[in-house]
Short mmCIF file of C-alpha atoms and ligand atoms in Angstrom, two decimals:
data_model
loop_
_atom_site.label_atom_id
_atom_site.label_comp_id
_atom_site.label_asym_id
_atom_site.label_seq_id
_atom_site.Cartn_x
_atom_site.Cartn_y
_atom_site.Cartn_z
CA MET A 1 -11.75 -34.04 -3.44
CA ASN A 2 -8.19 -33.44 -3.19
CA LYS A 3 -7.46 -30.94 -0.35
CA ASN A 4 -5.21 -28.92 -2.55
CA MET A 5 -8.00 -28.32 -4.85
CA VAL A 6 -10.43 -26.53 -2.37
CA LYS A 7 -10.46 -22.84 -3.19
CA ILE A 8 -10.65 -20.49 -0.17
CA ASN A 9 -12.21 -17.13 -1.34
CA LEU A 10 -11.77 -13.85 0.66
CA ARG A 11 -14.91 -13.96 2.48
CA ALA A 12 -14.32 -17.12 3.79
CA HIS A 13 -10.71 -16.40 4.97
CA LEU A 14 -12.06 -13.35 6.64
CA SER A 15 -14.65 -15.06 8.35
CA ASN A 16 -12.61 -18.28 9.14
CA HIS A 17 -9.92 -15.81 10.94
CA GLY A 18 -12.59 -14.11 12.96
CA VAL A 19 -12.34 -10.74 11.53
CA GLU A 20 -15.05 -8.31 13.02
CA GLU A 21 -18.13 -8.28 10.50
CA LYS A 22 -17.95 -4.50 9.67
CA LEU A 23 -14.40 -4.81 8.89
CA ARG A 24 -14.90 -7.98 6.99
CA ARG A 25 -17.53 -6.32 4.79
CA ILE A 26 -15.23 -3.21 4.11
CA ILE A 27 -12.45 -5.47 3.10
CA ALA A 28 -14.85 -7.39 0.61
CA HIS A 29 -16.43 -4.49 -0.78
CA VAL A 30 -13.08 -2.89 -1.47
CA ALA A 31 -12.04 -6.03 -3.08
CA ASP A 32 -15.05 -6.03 -5.32
CA SER A 33 -14.12 -2.33 -6.33
CA ALA A 34 -10.69 -3.67 -6.93
CA LYS A 35 -12.11 -6.19 -9.33
CA TYR A 36 -13.85 -3.25 -11.39
CA ILE A 37 -10.62 -1.46 -11.35
CA SER A 38 -8.95 -4.29 -12.95
CA LEU A 39 -11.47 -4.42 -15.56
CA ILE A 40 -11.34 -0.66 -16.51
CA MET A 41 -7.49 -1.03 -16.73
CA ARG A 42 -8.03 -3.29 -19.66
CA GLU A 43 -9.87 -0.56 -21.62
CA ALA A 44 -6.66 0.78 -23.20
CA ASN A 45 -7.29 4.15 -21.70
CA ARG A 46 -4.16 5.94 -21.05
CA LYS A 47 -5.33 9.44 -21.36
CA LEU A 48 -4.65 12.40 -19.01
CA ALA A 49 -7.78 13.71 -17.25
CA GLY A 50 -6.66 17.37 -17.97
CA THR A 51 -6.98 17.80 -13.93
CA GLN A 52 -4.40 17.65 -11.11
CA ASN A 53 -4.74 16.14 -7.70
CA SER A 54 -4.17 17.89 -4.28
CA PHE A 55 -0.17 16.98 -4.54
CA GLY A 56 -0.18 19.00 -7.96
CA GLU A 57 0.30 15.85 -10.04
CA ASP A 58 -1.46 15.65 -13.48
CA GLN A 59 -4.43 12.96 -13.21
CA LEU A 60 -5.01 10.34 -15.68
CA GLU A 61 -8.67 9.36 -16.51
CA LEU A 62 -8.12 5.91 -15.05
CA ASP A 63 -6.83 7.90 -11.53
CA VAL A 64 -10.19 9.40 -11.54
CA LEU A 65 -12.22 6.58 -12.32
CA ALA A 66 -10.65 4.22 -9.79
CA ASP A 67 -11.31 6.96 -7.25
CA ASP A 68 -14.83 7.10 -8.17
CA ILE A 69 -15.36 3.44 -8.20
CA LEU A 70 -13.96 3.01 -4.59
CA LYS A 71 -15.66 5.96 -3.09
CA GLN A 72 -19.23 5.31 -4.57
CA ARG A 73 -18.98 1.74 -3.51
CA LEU A 74 -18.18 2.63 0.07
CA GLU A 75 -20.58 5.77 0.08
CA TYR A 76 -23.67 4.04 -1.20
CA GLU A 77 -23.46 0.67 0.43
CA THR A 78 -26.19 0.38 3.10
CA SER A 79 -25.15 -2.74 5.04
CA PHE A 80 -22.41 -1.13 6.84
CA GLY A 81 -21.32 2.50 6.99
CA ILE A 82 -18.09 4.27 6.66
CA GLY A 83 -17.22 7.41 8.62
CA GLU A 84 -14.39 9.25 6.92
CA PHE A 85 -13.05 8.77 3.38
CA ALA A 86 -9.70 10.38 2.09
CA SER A 87 -8.24 9.83 -1.31
CA GLU A 88 -4.82 10.76 -2.67
CA GLU A 89 -6.73 12.25 -5.57
CA GLN A 90 -8.95 14.63 -3.38
CA ASP A 91 -8.07 17.54 -1.22
CA THR A 92 -10.42 17.01 1.75
CA ILE A 93 -11.52 14.19 4.01
CA LYS A 94 -15.51 13.39 3.03
CA LEU A 95 -17.81 12.38 5.63
CA LEU A 96 -19.68 9.49 4.07
CA SER A 97 -22.01 8.80 7.08
CA THR A 98 -22.99 10.76 10.02
CA ASN A 99 -23.98 7.97 12.12
CA GLY A 100 -20.57 7.94 14.13
CA GLU A 101 -19.45 4.69 12.24
CA ARG A 102 -16.57 2.76 13.76
CA TYR A 103 -14.20 2.85 10.62
CA SER A 104 -12.72 5.41 8.11
CA VAL A 105 -10.93 4.60 4.92
CA THR A 106 -8.07 6.12 3.02
CA VAL A 107 -6.99 5.27 -0.59
CA ASP A 108 -4.39 5.51 -3.10
CA PRO A 109 -6.82 4.63 -6.07
CA LEU A 110 -4.02 3.93 -8.65
CA ASP A 111 -0.51 3.89 -7.25
CA GLY A 112 2.19 4.15 -9.84
CA SER A 113 -0.12 5.61 -12.57
CA SER A 114 2.93 6.98 -14.34
CA LEU A 115 3.53 3.44 -15.35
CA VAL A 116 0.13 3.03 -17.24
CA ASP A 117 1.30 4.28 -20.48
CA VAL A 118 4.35 1.76 -20.48
CA ASN A 119 2.08 -1.03 -19.55
CA LEU A 120 3.85 -1.77 -16.38
CA ALA A 121 2.05 -3.28 -13.14
CA VAL A 122 0.17 -0.68 -11.00
CA GLY A 123 -1.92 -0.92 -7.72
CA THR A 124 -3.98 0.23 -5.17
CA PHE A 125 -3.50 0.96 -1.68
CA ILE A 126 -6.27 0.95 1.17
CA GLY A 127 -6.05 1.89 4.92
CA ILE A 128 -8.81 0.83 7.36
CA HIS A 129 -8.87 3.05 10.42
CA GLU A 130 -10.84 2.84 13.75
CA GLY A 131 -12.27 6.12 14.17
CA LYS A 132 -11.26 9.42 12.45
CA ILE A 133 -8.41 9.48 9.94
CA LEU A 134 -6.67 12.46 11.68
CA SER A 135 -7.12 11.13 15.07
CA GLY A 136 -3.89 12.60 16.84
CA LYS A 137 -2.86 8.85 17.39
CA PRO A 138 -0.24 6.80 15.80
CA GLY A 139 -1.33 4.42 12.99
CA ARG A 140 -0.28 1.69 15.12
CA GLU A 141 -3.28 2.42 17.23
CA THR A 142 -5.68 3.21 14.65
CA LEU A 143 -5.06 0.83 11.48
CA ALA A 144 -7.45 -1.93 11.83
CA ALA A 145 -6.54 -3.36 8.38
CA ALA A 146 -4.60 -2.73 5.18
CA MET A 147 -4.59 -3.99 1.70
CA TYR A 148 -2.91 -3.42 -1.69
CA VAL A 149 -3.94 -4.72 -5.17
CA VAL A 150 -1.63 -5.58 -7.92
CA TYR A 151 -2.84 -4.98 -11.54
CA GLY A 152 -0.31 -6.93 -13.45
CA PRO A 153 -0.56 -10.12 -15.54
CA LEU A 154 -2.55 -11.31 -12.48
CA THR A 155 -4.63 -9.21 -10.39
CA THR A 156 -3.51 -9.97 -6.81
CA LEU A 157 -4.63 -8.86 -3.35
CA VAL A 158 -2.78 -8.69 -0.05
CA TYR A 159 -4.51 -7.91 3.06
CA THR A 160 -3.81 -7.91 6.69
CA ALA A 161 -6.55 -7.32 9.39
CA ARG A 162 -3.77 -7.84 12.11
CA ASN A 163 -3.99 -11.65 11.50
CA GLY A 164 -0.86 -12.10 9.42
CA THR A 165 -0.47 -11.15 5.81
CA HIS A 166 -2.20 -13.03 3.28
CA GLU A 167 -2.34 -13.04 -0.74
CA PHE A 168 -5.34 -13.87 -3.09
CA VAL A 169 -5.57 -14.08 -6.84
CA LEU A 170 -8.47 -12.79 -8.97
CA ASP A 171 -9.62 -16.07 -10.65
CA PRO A 172 -11.59 -16.06 -14.15
CA THR A 173 -14.98 -16.24 -12.31
CA GLY A 174 -14.32 -13.09 -10.43
CA ASN A 175 -13.53 -14.20 -7.18
CA PHE A 176 -10.31 -13.57 -4.91
CA VAL A 177 -9.03 -16.96 -4.10
CA LEU A 178 -6.36 -17.66 -1.50
CA SER A 179 -2.90 -18.10 -3.08
CA GLN A 180 -0.50 -17.71 -0.13
CA GLU A 181 -1.38 -17.60 3.59
CA ASN A 182 1.00 -15.91 6.04
CA LEU A 183 3.43 -14.24 3.71
CA THR A 184 6.78 -14.27 5.51
CA LEU A 185 9.85 -12.01 5.11
CA LYS A 186 13.17 -13.84 5.76
CA ASP A 187 15.49 -11.93 8.24
CA SER A 188 17.42 -10.62 5.08
CA GLY A 189 16.99 -10.87 1.20
CA SER A 190 19.11 -10.17 -2.02
CA ILE A 191 17.11 -7.40 -3.68
CA TYR A 192 16.97 -3.67 -3.27
CA SER A 193 14.73 -1.00 -4.64
CA PRO A 194 16.30 2.57 -4.33
CA GLY A 195 13.76 5.35 -4.90
CA GLY A 196 14.93 9.16 -5.70
CA LEU A 197 17.56 10.58 -7.77
CA ARG A 198 21.09 9.61 -6.51
CA SER A 199 22.12 13.18 -7.12
CA GLU A 200 19.89 14.12 -4.36
CA TRP A 201 20.57 11.74 -1.61
CA LEU A 202 21.92 12.73 1.71
CA PRO A 203 25.47 11.42 2.30
CA LYS A 204 24.31 8.82 5.07
CA HIS A 205 21.68 7.32 2.67
CA ALA A 206 24.15 7.26 -0.14
CA ALA A 207 26.71 5.43 1.93
CA PHE A 208 23.80 2.89 2.96
CA ILE A 209 23.20 2.08 -0.61
CA ASP A 210 26.74 1.74 -1.60
CA TYR A 211 27.00 -0.92 1.12
CA LEU A 212 24.14 -2.78 -0.41
CA GLU A 213 25.78 -2.67 -3.79
CA ALA A 214 29.10 -3.86 -2.36
CA GLU A 215 27.23 -6.81 -0.61
CA GLY A 216 25.85 -7.78 -4.04
CA TYR A 217 22.26 -6.91 -3.66
CA LYS A 218 20.52 -6.87 -7.19
CA LEU A 219 18.54 -3.80 -8.45
CA ARG A 220 14.86 -3.99 -8.82
CA TYR A 221 13.07 -0.63 -9.28
CA SER A 222 10.18 -0.34 -11.49
CA GLY A 223 8.75 3.19 -10.25
CA GLY A 224 5.47 2.08 -8.88
CA LEU A 225 5.35 1.35 -4.98
CA VAL A 226 2.95 -1.53 -5.03
CA PRO A 227 4.68 -3.60 -7.41
CA ASP A 228 8.00 -2.83 -5.76
CA ALA A 229 6.94 -3.59 -2.43
CA ASN A 230 5.01 -6.56 -3.56
CA GLN A 231 8.06 -8.01 -5.21
CA ILE A 232 10.06 -7.56 -1.87
CA ILE A 233 7.34 -9.19 0.03
CA SER A 234 6.63 -12.10 -2.44
CA LYS A 235 10.38 -12.85 -2.72
CA GLY A 236 10.57 -12.92 0.99
CA GLY A 237 13.04 -10.25 1.40
CA GLY A 238 15.19 -7.16 0.49
CA ILE A 239 14.54 -3.52 1.00
CA PHE A 240 12.76 -0.77 -0.62
CA THR A 241 13.92 2.88 0.06
CA TYR A 242 12.62 6.25 -0.80
CA PRO A 243 14.70 8.55 1.45
CA ALA A 244 15.07 12.28 2.05
CA LEU A 245 16.09 14.24 -0.71
CA THR A 246 18.26 17.69 -0.88
CA SER A 247 15.03 19.04 -2.59
CA ALA A 248 12.44 17.10 -0.35
CA ARG A 249 13.54 16.57 2.95
CA ALA A 250 10.38 14.44 3.64
CA GLY A 251 10.96 12.41 0.68
CA LYS A 252 7.99 11.60 -1.89
CA LEU A 253 5.93 9.02 -0.28
CA ARG A 254 2.64 9.74 1.57
CA LEU A 255 2.16 8.70 5.09
CA LEU A 256 -1.51 8.08 5.18
CA PHE A 257 -2.04 6.90 1.62
CA GLU A 258 0.78 4.54 0.91
CA GLU A 259 3.21 4.11 3.82
CA GLN A 260 1.44 3.29 6.80
CA PRO A 261 -1.07 0.87 5.03
CA LEU A 262 1.93 -0.92 3.59
CA ALA A 263 3.86 -0.86 7.07
CA LEU A 264 1.05 -2.67 8.63
CA ILE A 265 1.23 -5.43 5.81
CA VAL A 266 5.07 -5.61 6.05
CA GLU A 267 4.89 -6.02 9.69
CA GLY A 268 2.26 -8.57 9.45
CA ALA A 269 4.67 -10.57 7.34
CA GLY A 270 7.41 -10.11 9.92
CA GLY A 271 9.27 -7.31 8.10
CA LEU A 272 9.90 -3.57 9.28
CA ALA A 273 9.08 -0.31 7.74
CA THR A 274 10.69 2.98 9.12
CA ASN A 275 11.48 6.52 8.28
CA GLY A 276 15.15 5.55 8.57
CA VAL A 277 14.95 5.75 12.43
CA ASN A 278 11.25 5.45 13.57
CA ASP A 279 8.83 2.76 12.74
CA ILE A 280 6.33 4.28 10.32
CA LEU A 281 3.38 2.96 12.33
CA ASP A 282 4.51 4.96 15.38
CA LEU A 283 4.37 8.15 13.54
CA VAL A 284 1.09 10.52 14.05
CA PRO A 285 -0.42 11.68 10.77
CA GLU A 286 -1.16 15.18 11.03
CA ALA A 287 -2.13 16.18 7.66
CA LEU A 288 -3.50 14.47 4.47
CA GLU A 289 -0.47 15.61 2.41
CA GLN A 290 2.11 14.55 5.18
CA ARG A 291 5.19 12.68 3.50
CA SER A 292 8.04 10.82 5.13
CA PRO A 293 11.31 9.02 3.97
CA PHE A 294 10.52 5.43 3.83
CA TYR A 295 12.58 2.20 4.41
CA MET A 296 10.91 -1.07 4.13
CA GLY A 297 11.79 -4.74 3.86
CA SER A 298 13.50 -7.25 5.74
CA ARG A 299 14.62 -6.74 9.51
CA ILE A 300 18.26 -6.90 8.97
CA GLU A 301 18.44 -4.59 6.05
CA VAL A 302 16.12 -2.09 7.64
CA GLN A 303 18.05 -2.20 10.88
CA MET A 304 21.21 -1.74 8.83
CA ALA A 305 19.83 1.33 7.24
CA ARG A 306 19.05 2.64 10.79
CA ARG A 307 22.64 2.17 11.72
CA TYR A 308 23.78 4.27 8.72
CA LEU A 309 21.41 6.87 8.96
CA THR A 310 22.07 7.63 12.77
CA LYS A 311 25.96 7.25 12.40
CA ASP A 312 27.92 10.51 13.51
P1 LIG B 1 1.34 7.81 -7.40
O1 LIG B 1 1.08 7.16 -8.93
O2 LIG B 1 0.13 6.97 -6.81
O3 LIG B 1 1.45 9.28 -7.51
O4 LIG B 1 2.61 6.94 -6.64
C1 LIG B 1 3.84 7.24 -7.40
C2 LIG B 1 4.88 6.79 -6.23
C3 LIG B 1 5.13 5.40 -5.93
O5 LIG B 1 4.34 4.56 -6.60
C4 LIG B 1 6.73 5.20 -6.33
O6 LIG B 1 7.36 4.52 -5.46
C5 LIG B 1 7.06 6.53 -6.38
O7 LIG B 1 6.10 7.49 -6.87
C6 LIG B 1 8.19 6.60 -7.62
O8 LIG B 1 8.69 7.77 -7.83
P2 LIG B 1 9.97 8.07 -8.65
O9 LIG B 1 9.42 8.60 -9.86
O10 LIG B 1 10.66 9.31 -7.91
O11 LIG B 1 11.01 6.90 -8.73
MN1 LIG B 2 0.97 6.33 -4.79
MN1 LIG B 3 -2.08 7.39 -6.83
#
């Protein structure tokens, strides 16, 4: 058989890369949940659930369903245990097993859910931590693996277990098949994705965006972090920013659910993710609702952002 026709699925990839067995199983089960989420996405349900999450945001029925699919899968699986589970859609950390399990999991079940009604791509973020979720340690020390899934024309899954960053595509038989091994960001790119209202940007951030525009960077912003970040990673460079705002000094994006998992993935692809100054993975999560300004992408652009933000 032609070598190019041999398909490597996610489980085989995890195993070939020597990923620890429990971690491998968690990743494979999350991938399975993502497959079901991609199916319910096709049901044309765009209804509000009539409830709000812990961030005071209106939930879609799909937000709640995706959350249930992930939680139940991890809770009732008996071949491995999960210690703690935290979701952007729930107020508190749930203890799924009391057996002193090695790993805990954070999820943003449906990222970019405000894009569901307009039929743009949305996603899921997963972080897998050694030990507790709020351990008093920086994410760099506790995050064993991270993933995101993009529900677009294709369903794709990107993961790192600190073994590089790799992309898989959900094929028609329901398998995640390797599509790109070792995704790599170039030192710089040509697109920028600027979050937050321009009228609320602080002057140093605004000056940085002016610089990008003067340099001819092309605007690419959908309003969904998973697809926006995925575009930068897949195109091999550029920068996504969601800065401090005059009305929200910590910005909008959530450290545990969105930023640290994405930071592990981006660093695994040779890029950077910072709060403008410090690496996102060096921050210590102290609360589920913690937010931070966010700059992620190619090294040169993220370092340039730091230069603008620290200028006198
Ligand atoms: P979620 O749908 O999980 O609440 O996340 C939405 C986030 C993120 O996906 C995106 O980057 C950001 O909100 C967009 O914010 P703006 O609407 O302010 O651009
Ligand atoms: Mn989100
Ligand atoms: Mn969400």
